[in-house]
Amino acid sequence: RKNAINVVDEQSRDLTEKERYVRDSAERLKKYEQREKEEEKYHRLKNAEVTSALDMQVMYKKSEAECKENVRRQEEMEKRQQKTLSEEEERQKQEQARQEKYLHGREMLEANGKRQAECKAAKDIERQKDKVLLTYLLEKENKEVKNEKLKKEREKQMSIAFINDVQEDN
């Protein structure tokens, strides 16, 4: 009878280790989710920075539009004053260089935005895959622990029934 009780106690200890493992797995999942929240907060901040940069770009475009209007007025004045052909050519070269710089900056900003969106999408997909896998593994482990618990409980009941049968026979 003492052997049967020792077996039941040993099985209870094994079960406690399994429960500890499940609890540790749940804590790892919480830490993983916390890390995800921090990354999401980081991305929100980055998005705010990008939004701010875009707002600055809008202000820049408004400023640029005003500059273009001023340049147009200046061109009209220059035509009225009948500036020389060389001065007009120089002004056109400068305007073209400025427009090229503006277009280059705009292309760089668009490319950067696309790259950030692609990176975020890839990270979101990876996080979702990891979360699904961890959830599956945790559910599987919980199921195994429950099955092990039920098995040990049945064995305990069978041991007790066996001990009672032996005692009744004596």
PDB file of C-alpha atoms in Angstrom:
ATOM      1  CA  ARG A   1       0.000   0.000   0.000  1.00  0.00           C
ATOM      2  CA  LYS A   2       2.863   2.389   0.829  1.00  0.00           C
ATOM      3  CA  ASN A   3       4.374   1.707  -2.602  1.00  0.00           C
ATOM      4  CA  ALA A   4       1.093   2.651  -4.267  1.00  0.00           C
ATOM      5  CA  ILE A   5       0.912   5.890  -2.282  1.00  0.00           C
ATOM      6  CA  ASN A   6       4.560   6.688  -3.179  1.00  0.00           C
ATOM      7  CA  VAL A   7       3.738   6.098  -6.865  1.00  0.00           C
ATOM      8  CA  VAL A   8       0.762   8.469  -6.602  1.00  0.00           C
ATOM      9  CA  ASP A   9       2.948  11.117  -4.854  1.00  0.00           C
ATOM     10  CA  GLU A  10       5.610  10.760  -7.561  1.00  0.00           C
ATOM     11  CA  GLN A  11       2.967  11.141 -10.254  1.00  0.00           C
ATOM     12  CA  SER A  12       1.677  14.295  -8.522  1.00  0.00           C
ATOM     13  CA  ARG A  13       5.226  15.743  -8.556  1.00  0.00           C
ATOM     14  CA  ASP A  14       5.518  15.007 -12.303  1.00  0.00           C
ATOM     15  CA  LEU A  15       2.180  16.722 -12.821  1.00  0.00           C
ATOM     16  CA  THR A  16       3.378  19.778 -10.884  1.00  0.00           C
ATOM     17  CA  GLU A  17       6.426  20.018 -13.173  1.00  0.00           C
ATOM     18  CA  LYS A  18       4.122  19.902 -16.200  1.00  0.00           C
ATOM     19  CA  GLU A  19       1.943  22.639 -14.703  1.00  0.00           C
ATOM     20  CA  ARG A  20       5.068  24.711 -14.044  1.00  0.00           C
ATOM     21  CA  TYR A  21       6.106  24.204 -17.677  1.00  0.00           C
ATOM     22  CA  VAL A  22       2.653  25.315 -18.895  1.00  0.00           C
ATOM     23  CA  ARG A  23       2.787  28.373 -16.606  1.00  0.00           C
ATOM     24  CA  ASP A  24       6.273  29.239 -17.929  1.00  0.00           C
ATOM     25  CA  SER A  25       4.996  28.848 -21.499  1.00  0.00           C
ATOM     26  CA  ALA A  26       2.118  31.204 -20.715  1.00  0.00           C
ATOM     27  CA  GLU A  27       4.580  33.741 -19.272  1.00  0.00           C
ATOM     28  CA  ARG A  28       6.733  33.495 -22.399  1.00  0.00           C
ATOM     29  CA  LEU A  29       3.628  34.137 -24.492  1.00  0.00           C
ATOM     30  CA  LYS A  30       2.804  37.199 -22.346  1.00  0.00           C
ATOM     31  CA  LYS A  31       6.353  38.511 -22.780  1.00  0.00           C
ATOM     32  CA  TYR A  32       6.100  37.900 -26.530  1.00  0.00           C
ATOM     33  CA  GLU A  33       2.804  39.801 -26.687  1.00  0.00           C
ATOM     34  CA  GLN A  34       4.311  42.624 -24.600  1.00  0.00           C
ATOM     35  CA  ARG A  35       7.209  42.798 -27.045  1.00  0.00           C
ATOM     36  CA  GLU A  36       4.700  42.959 -29.893  1.00  0.00           C
ATOM     37  CA  LYS A  37       2.890  45.835 -28.176  1.00  0.00           C
ATOM     38  CA  GLU A  38       6.171  47.681 -27.740  1.00  0.00           C
ATOM     39  CA  GLU A  39       7.036  47.144 -31.391  1.00  0.00           C
ATOM     40  CA  GLU A  40       3.576  48.369 -32.377  1.00  0.00           C
ATOM     41  CA  LYS A  41       4.097  51.463 -30.219  1.00  0.00           C
ATOM     42  CA  TYR A  42       7.479  51.963 -31.881  1.00  0.00           C
ATOM     43  CA  HIS A  43       5.868  51.684 -35.317  1.00  0.00           C
ATOM     44  CA  ARG A  44       3.140  54.139 -34.307  1.00  0.00           C
ATOM     45  CA  LEU A  45       5.859  56.595 -33.305  1.00  0.00           C
ATOM     46  CA  LYS A  46       7.662  55.982 -36.585  1.00  0.00           C
ATOM     47  CA  ASN A  47       4.377  56.501 -38.450  1.00  0.00           C
ATOM     48  CA  ALA A  48       3.920  59.756 -36.541  1.00  0.00           C
ATOM     49  CA  GLU A  49       7.400  60.794 -37.642  1.00  0.00           C
ATOM     50  CA  VAL A  50       6.595  59.914 -41.244  1.00  0.00           C
ATOM     51  CA  THR A  51       3.304  61.837 -40.949  1.00  0.00           C
ATOM     52  CA  SER A  52       5.203  64.794 -39.582  1.00  0.00           C
ATOM     53  CA  ALA A  53       7.660  64.532 -42.457  1.00  0.00           C
ATOM     54  CA  LEU A  54       4.745  64.429 -44.903  1.00  0.00           C
ATOM     55  CA  ASP A  55       3.222  67.497 -43.228  1.00  0.00           C
ATOM     56  CA  MET A  56       6.553  69.231 -43.649  1.00  0.00           C
ATOM     57  CA  GLN A  57       6.544  68.131 -47.293  1.00  0.00           C
ATOM     58  CA  VAL A  58       3.063  69.671 -47.732  1.00  0.00           C
ATOM     59  CA  MET A  59       4.282  72.925 -46.192  1.00  0.00           C
ATOM     60  CA  TYR A  60       7.310  72.715 -48.458  1.00  0.00           C
ATOM     61  CA  LYS A  61       5.057  72.248 -51.490  1.00  0.00           C
ATOM     62  CA  LYS A  62       2.933  75.243 -50.476  1.00  0.00           C
ATOM     63  CA  SER A  63       6.072  77.270 -50.040  1.00  0.00           C
ATOM     64  CA  GLU A  64       7.317  75.992 -53.355  1.00  0.00           C
ATOM     65  CA  ALA A  65       4.023  76.965 -55.019  1.00  0.00           C
ATOM     66  CA  GLU A  66       4.391  80.462 -53.608  1.00  0.00           C
ATOM     67  CA  CYS A  67       7.975  80.523 -54.840  1.00  0.00           C
ATOM     68  CA  LYS A  68       6.856  79.404 -58.277  1.00  0.00           C
ATOM     69  CA  GLU A  69       4.266  82.178 -58.302  1.00  0.00           C
ATOM     70  CA  ASN A  70       6.919  84.665 -57.306  1.00  0.00           C
ATOM     71  CA  VAL A  71       9.230  83.317 -59.994  1.00  0.00           C
ATOM     72  CA  ARG A  72       6.453  83.667 -62.576  1.00  0.00           C
ATOM     73  CA  ARG A  73       5.884  87.276 -61.584  1.00  0.00           C
ATOM     74  CA  GLN A  74       9.583  87.903 -61.756  1.00  0.00           C
ATOM     75  CA  GLU A  75       9.674  86.367 -65.227  1.00  0.00           C
ATOM     76  CA  GLU A  76       6.961  88.742 -66.357  1.00  0.00           C
ATOM     77  CA  MET A  77       8.902  91.675 -64.970  1.00  0.00           C
ATOM     78  CA  GLU A  78      12.025  90.446 -66.690  1.00  0.00           C
ATOM     79  CA  LYS A  79      10.168  90.198 -69.984  1.00  0.00           C
ATOM     80  CA  ARG A  80       8.903  93.724 -69.515  1.00  0.00           C
ATOM     81  CA  GLN A  81      12.354  94.963 -68.777  1.00  0.00           C
ATOM     82  CA  GLN A  82      13.698  93.063 -71.814  1.00  0.00           C
ATOM     83  CA  LYS A  83      16.543  91.277 -70.090  1.00  0.00           C
ATOM     84  CA  THR A  84      19.244  89.815 -72.201  1.00  0.00           C
ATOM     85  CA  LEU A  85      19.049  86.310 -73.587  1.00  0.00           C
ATOM     86  CA  SER A  86      21.986  85.049 -71.507  1.00  0.00           C
ATOM     87  CA  GLU A  87      20.297  86.089 -68.249  1.00  0.00           C
ATOM     88  CA  GLU A  88      17.120  84.264 -69.309  1.00  0.00           C
ATOM     89  CA  GLU A  89      19.079  81.084 -70.143  1.00  0.00           C
ATOM     90  CA  GLU A  90      20.833  81.194 -66.752  1.00  0.00           C
ATOM     91  CA  ARG A  91      17.520  81.527 -64.923  1.00  0.00           C
ATOM     92  CA  GLN A  92      16.076  78.555 -66.844  1.00  0.00           C
ATOM     93  CA  LYS A  93      19.063  76.395 -65.936  1.00  0.00           C
ATOM     94  CA  GLN A  94      18.613  77.238 -62.262  1.00  0.00           C
ATOM     95  CA  GLU A  95      14.885  76.518 -62.418  1.00  0.00           C
ATOM     96  CA  GLN A  96      15.520  73.174 -64.081  1.00  0.00           C
ATOM     97  CA  ALA A  97      18.133  72.243 -61.447  1.00  0.00           C
ATOM     98  CA  ARG A  98      15.706  73.163 -58.650  1.00  0.00           C
ATOM     99  CA  GLN A  99      12.915  71.131 -60.237  1.00  0.00           C
ATOM    100  CA  GLU A 100      15.249  68.148 -60.643  1.00  0.00           C
ATOM    101  CA  LYS A 101      16.235  68.407 -56.980  1.00  0.00           C
ATOM    102  CA  TYR A 102      12.577  68.601 -55.992  1.00  0.00           C
ATOM    103  CA  LEU A 103      11.671  65.573 -58.141  1.00  0.00           C
ATOM    104  CA  HIS A 104      14.625  63.612 -56.778  1.00  0.00           C
ATOM    105  CA  GLY A 105      13.584  64.424 -53.178  1.00  0.00           C
ATOM    106  CA  ARG A 106      10.001  63.437 -53.895  1.00  0.00           C
ATOM    107  CA  GLU A 107      11.075  60.120 -55.465  1.00  0.00           C
ATOM    108  CA  MET A 108      13.297  59.402 -52.453  1.00  0.00           C
ATOM    109  CA  LEU A 109      10.417  60.131 -50.051  1.00  0.00           C
ATOM    110  CA  GLU A 110       8.022  57.876 -51.974  1.00  0.00           C
ATOM    111  CA  ALA A 111      10.576  55.055 -52.155  1.00  0.00           C
ATOM    112  CA  ASN A 112      11.225  55.348 -48.424  1.00  0.00           C
ATOM    113  CA  GLY A 113       7.488  55.228 -47.671  1.00  0.00           C
ATOM    114  CA  LYS A 114       7.032  52.125 -49.834  1.00  0.00           C
ATOM    115  CA  ARG A 115      10.011  50.418 -48.194  1.00  0.00           C
ATOM    116  CA  GLN A 116       8.662  51.146 -44.713  1.00  0.00           C
ATOM    117  CA  ALA A 117       5.212  49.837 -45.657  1.00  0.00           C
ATOM    118  CA  GLU A 118       6.734  46.627 -47.046  1.00  0.00           C
ATOM    119  CA  CYS A 119       8.860  46.124 -43.924  1.00  0.00           C
ATOM    120  CA  LYS A 120       5.860  46.665 -41.653  1.00  0.00           C
ATOM    121  CA  ALA A 121       3.739  44.241 -43.671  1.00  0.00           C
ATOM    122  CA  ALA A 122       6.482  41.588 -43.546  1.00  0.00           C
ATOM    123  CA  LYS A 123       6.882  42.020 -39.787  1.00  0.00           C
ATOM    124  CA  ASP A 124       3.114  41.847 -39.255  1.00  0.00           C
ATOM    125  CA  ILE A 125       2.956  38.572 -41.194  1.00  0.00           C
ATOM    126  CA  GLU A 126       5.915  37.142 -39.269  1.00  0.00           C
ATOM    127  CA  ARG A 127       4.400  38.171 -35.911  1.00  0.00           C
ATOM    128  CA  GLN A 128       1.080  36.579 -36.857  1.00  0.00           C
ATOM    129  CA  LYS A 129       2.815  33.327 -37.833  1.00  0.00           C
ATOM    130  CA  ASP A 130       4.750  33.269 -34.554  1.00  0.00           C
ATOM    131  CA  LYS A 131       1.618  33.988 -32.528  1.00  0.00           C
ATOM    132  CA  VAL A 132      -0.341  31.193 -34.239  1.00  0.00           C
ATOM    133  CA  LEU A 133       2.514  28.744 -33.688  1.00  0.00           C
ATOM    134  CA  LEU A 134       2.931  29.658 -30.027  1.00  0.00           C
ATOM    135  CA  THR A 135      -0.817  29.412 -29.431  1.00  0.00           C
ATOM    136  CA  TYR A 136      -0.914  26.011 -31.107  1.00  0.00           C
ATOM    137  CA  LEU A 137       2.027  24.734 -29.059  1.00  0.00           C
ATOM    138  CA  LEU A 138       0.526  26.051 -25.829  1.00  0.00           C
ATOM    139  CA  GLU A 139      -2.837  24.428 -26.543  1.00  0.00           C
ATOM    140  CA  LYS A 140      -1.109  21.172 -27.441  1.00  0.00           C
ATOM    141  CA  GLU A 141       0.920  21.236 -24.221  1.00  0.00           C
ATOM    142  CA  ASN A 142      -2.199  22.022 -22.156  1.00  0.00           C
ATOM    143  CA  LYS A 143      -4.002  19.100 -23.759  1.00  0.00           C
ATOM    144  CA  GLU A 144      -1.079  16.773 -23.010  1.00  0.00           C
ATOM    145  CA  VAL A 145      -0.985  17.932 -19.387  1.00  0.00           C
ATOM    146  CA  LYS A 146      -4.730  17.379 -18.987  1.00  0.00           C
ATOM    147  CA  ASN A 147      -4.466  13.920 -20.549  1.00  0.00           C
ATOM    148  CA  GLU A 148      -1.533  13.079 -18.277  1.00  0.00           C
ATOM    149  CA  LYS A 149      -3.512  14.297 -15.259  1.00  0.00           C
ATOM    150  CA  LEU A 150      -6.512  12.156 -16.213  1.00  0.00           C
ATOM    151  CA  LYS A 151      -4.274   9.147 -16.809  1.00  0.00           C
ATOM    152  CA  LYS A 152      -2.610   9.517 -13.424  1.00  0.00           C
ATOM    153  CA  GLU A 153      -5.968  10.006 -11.734  1.00  0.00           C
ATOM    154  CA  ARG A 154      -7.237   6.776 -13.346  1.00  0.00           C
ATOM    155  CA  GLU A 155      -4.073   4.973 -12.275  1.00  0.00           C
ATOM    156  CA  LYS A 156      -4.511   6.326  -8.753  1.00  0.00           C
ATOM    157  CA  GLN A 157      -8.141   5.114  -8.657  1.00  0.00           C
ATOM    158  CA  MET A 158      -7.063   1.735 -10.010  1.00  0.00           C
ATOM    159  CA  SER A 159      -4.295   1.518  -7.383  1.00  0.00           C
ATOM    160  CA  ILE A 160      -6.736   2.377  -4.614  1.00  0.00           C
ATOM    161  CA  ALA A 161      -9.240  -0.155  -5.954  1.00  0.00           C
ATOM    162  CA  PHE A 162      -6.477  -2.779  -6.154  1.00  0.00           C
ATOM    163  CA  ILE A 163      -5.380  -2.043  -2.576  1.00  0.00           C
ATOM    164  CA  ASN A 164      -8.994  -2.296  -1.399  1.00  0.00           C
ATOM    165  CA  ASP A 165      -9.406  -5.634  -3.219  1.00  0.00           C
ATOM    166  CA  VAL A 166      -6.204  -6.953  -1.648  1.00  0.00           C
ATOM    167  CA  GLN A 167      -7.363  -5.820   1.782  1.00  0.00           C
ATOM    168  CA  GLU A 168     -10.775  -7.458   1.310  1.00  0.00           C
ATOM    169  CA  ASP A 169      -9.095 -10.718   0.250  1.00  0.00           C
ATOM    170  CA  ASN A 170      -6.964 -10.699   3.390  1.00  0.00           C
TER     171      ASN A 170
END
